[in-house]
Amino acid sequence: MTSVIADETGAELLMADLAGRPVLVNFWATWCAPCVAELPALSRAAAALADDDIVVMLVSIDRGGAAKAVPFLERLGVTGVRLGFDPKAKLSREVGIRGLPTSLLLTSSQDKAWRFVGPFEWDSEDMLALIRDLAAR
């Protein structure tokens, strides 16, 4: 994953910058109803996984970038997540995202990944246990 995205300040961000910690990367958009429905669960999962040193990162593909997505997330009360913005969908295309929401769980070395397509109850005990198990591999 070599495509550059932006963080909430507009600085360039590469997924390699997050190596060293497992990362659950969720590709989403404000216009995607299933994406919006799972955002609160992702926020709660981020809080639950923080002690395990697992990062939850939301990558918005909205064309408006941070200016559109950040106020939207604030209105929903989404906190505790890392933010990335891919308004031209370069990273999304690079990793083969075909529909939203799609999430990738990367190991800390980023040499293994698991793909989750569709909305999930990210904060359920079963899902949190699965994430912890896969991230440890």
XYZ file of C-alpha atoms in Angstrom:
137
model
C 0.000 0.000 0.000
C 2.075 2.817 -1.345
C -0.535 5.422 -2.305
C -0.359 8.628 -0.326
C -3.433 9.791 1.565
C -3.837 12.784 3.878
C -4.386 13.027 7.608
C -6.811 15.488 9.206
C -4.221 18.295 9.036
C -3.637 17.737 5.315
C -0.207 16.169 5.856
C 0.770 13.222 3.685
C 0.228 9.821 5.238
C 1.350 6.387 4.086
C 0.062 3.176 5.597
C 3.718 2.256 6.176
C 3.818 5.161 8.670
C 1.572 3.037 10.904
C 3.791 -0.080 10.810
C 4.635 -1.416 14.234
C 1.018 -1.603 15.387
C -1.891 -3.637 14.033
C -4.334 -1.420 12.146
C -7.994 -1.936 11.341
C -8.507 0.270 8.266
C -12.119 1.060 7.393
C -12.889 2.582 3.982
C -16.090 4.624 4.153
C -17.975 7.670 2.830
C -20.575 10.051 4.238
C -23.039 9.074 1.480
C -22.786 5.333 2.284
C -25.641 4.416 4.651
C -24.112 1.107 5.853
C -20.820 2.922 6.480
C -22.515 5.578 8.570
C -24.432 2.926 10.511
C -21.223 1.177 11.609
C -19.215 4.302 12.523
C -20.345 4.407 16.186
C -19.389 0.725 16.602
C -15.964 1.455 15.090
C -15.510 4.309 17.556
C -16.405 2.003 20.459
C -14.108 -0.705 19.049
C -11.243 1.805 18.917
C -11.711 2.457 22.633
C -11.910 -1.266 23.405
C -8.802 -2.090 21.333
C -6.632 0.790 22.554
C -5.193 -1.263 25.429
C -4.203 -3.922 22.872
C -2.306 -1.238 20.901
C -4.536 -1.809 17.865
C -5.272 1.297 15.798
C -8.667 1.841 14.191
C -8.310 4.078 11.147
C -11.177 5.500 9.146
C -10.272 6.337 5.540
C -12.864 8.571 3.926
C -13.183 8.500 0.157
C -15.418 11.589 0.121
C -14.314 14.030 -2.574
C -14.522 16.856 -0.050
C -11.777 15.232 2.062
C -11.348 16.316 5.669
C -13.495 19.433 5.202
C -16.511 17.223 4.541
C -15.770 14.155 6.700
C -14.457 15.661 9.948
C -17.587 17.749 10.760
C -19.716 14.731 9.835
C -17.788 12.499 12.267
C -17.970 15.168 14.976
C -21.770 15.339 14.614
C -21.912 11.560 15.078
C -19.657 11.714 18.133
C -17.002 9.455 16.568
C -13.790 9.677 18.595
C -10.659 7.688 19.347
C -9.958 6.757 15.728
C -7.151 7.728 13.400
C -8.344 9.583 10.310
C -7.209 9.379 6.716
C -8.583 10.954 3.556
C -8.443 9.454 0.075
C -10.600 11.852 -2.009
C -9.269 10.570 -5.340
C -9.601 6.930 -4.162
C -5.976 6.141 -5.048
C -5.361 3.925 -2.020
C -8.839 2.447 -2.323
C -8.176 1.403 -5.914
C -4.681 0.163 -5.062
C -6.025 -2.284 -2.463
C -8.973 -3.325 -4.617
C -11.884 -1.788 -2.723
C -14.976 -2.621 -4.773
C -17.728 -1.607 -2.376
C -18.272 0.213 0.872
C -17.823 -0.324 3.679
C -14.718 -2.461 3.365
C -12.189 -2.923 6.141
C -8.697 -4.376 6.205
C -6.985 -5.656 9.326
C -3.207 -5.352 9.004
C -0.716 -7.036 11.294
C 1.880 -4.796 12.933
C 4.441 -5.799 10.288
C 1.836 -5.222 7.557
C 2.785 -8.553 5.981
C -0.653 -10.108 6.547
C -4.099 -8.659 6.027
C -7.709 -9.767 6.319
C -10.573 -8.201 4.383
C -14.044 -7.586 5.818
C -16.680 -6.510 3.283
C -19.917 -4.993 4.517
C -20.989 -3.507 7.821
C -20.142 -5.293 11.065
C -20.821 -4.920 14.771
C -17.180 -4.019 15.405
C -17.672 -3.584 19.129
C -19.252 -6.993 19.789
C -17.216 -9.266 22.064
C -16.906 -11.896 19.310
C -15.623 -9.381 16.756
C -13.189 -7.804 19.224
C -11.838 -11.266 20.084
C -11.432 -12.084 16.378
C -9.597 -8.807 15.717
C -7.263 -9.407 18.664
C -6.585 -12.980 17.533
C -5.891 -12.067 13.903
C -3.753 -9.044 14.843
C -1.536 -11.245 16.995
C -0.654 -13.607 14.117
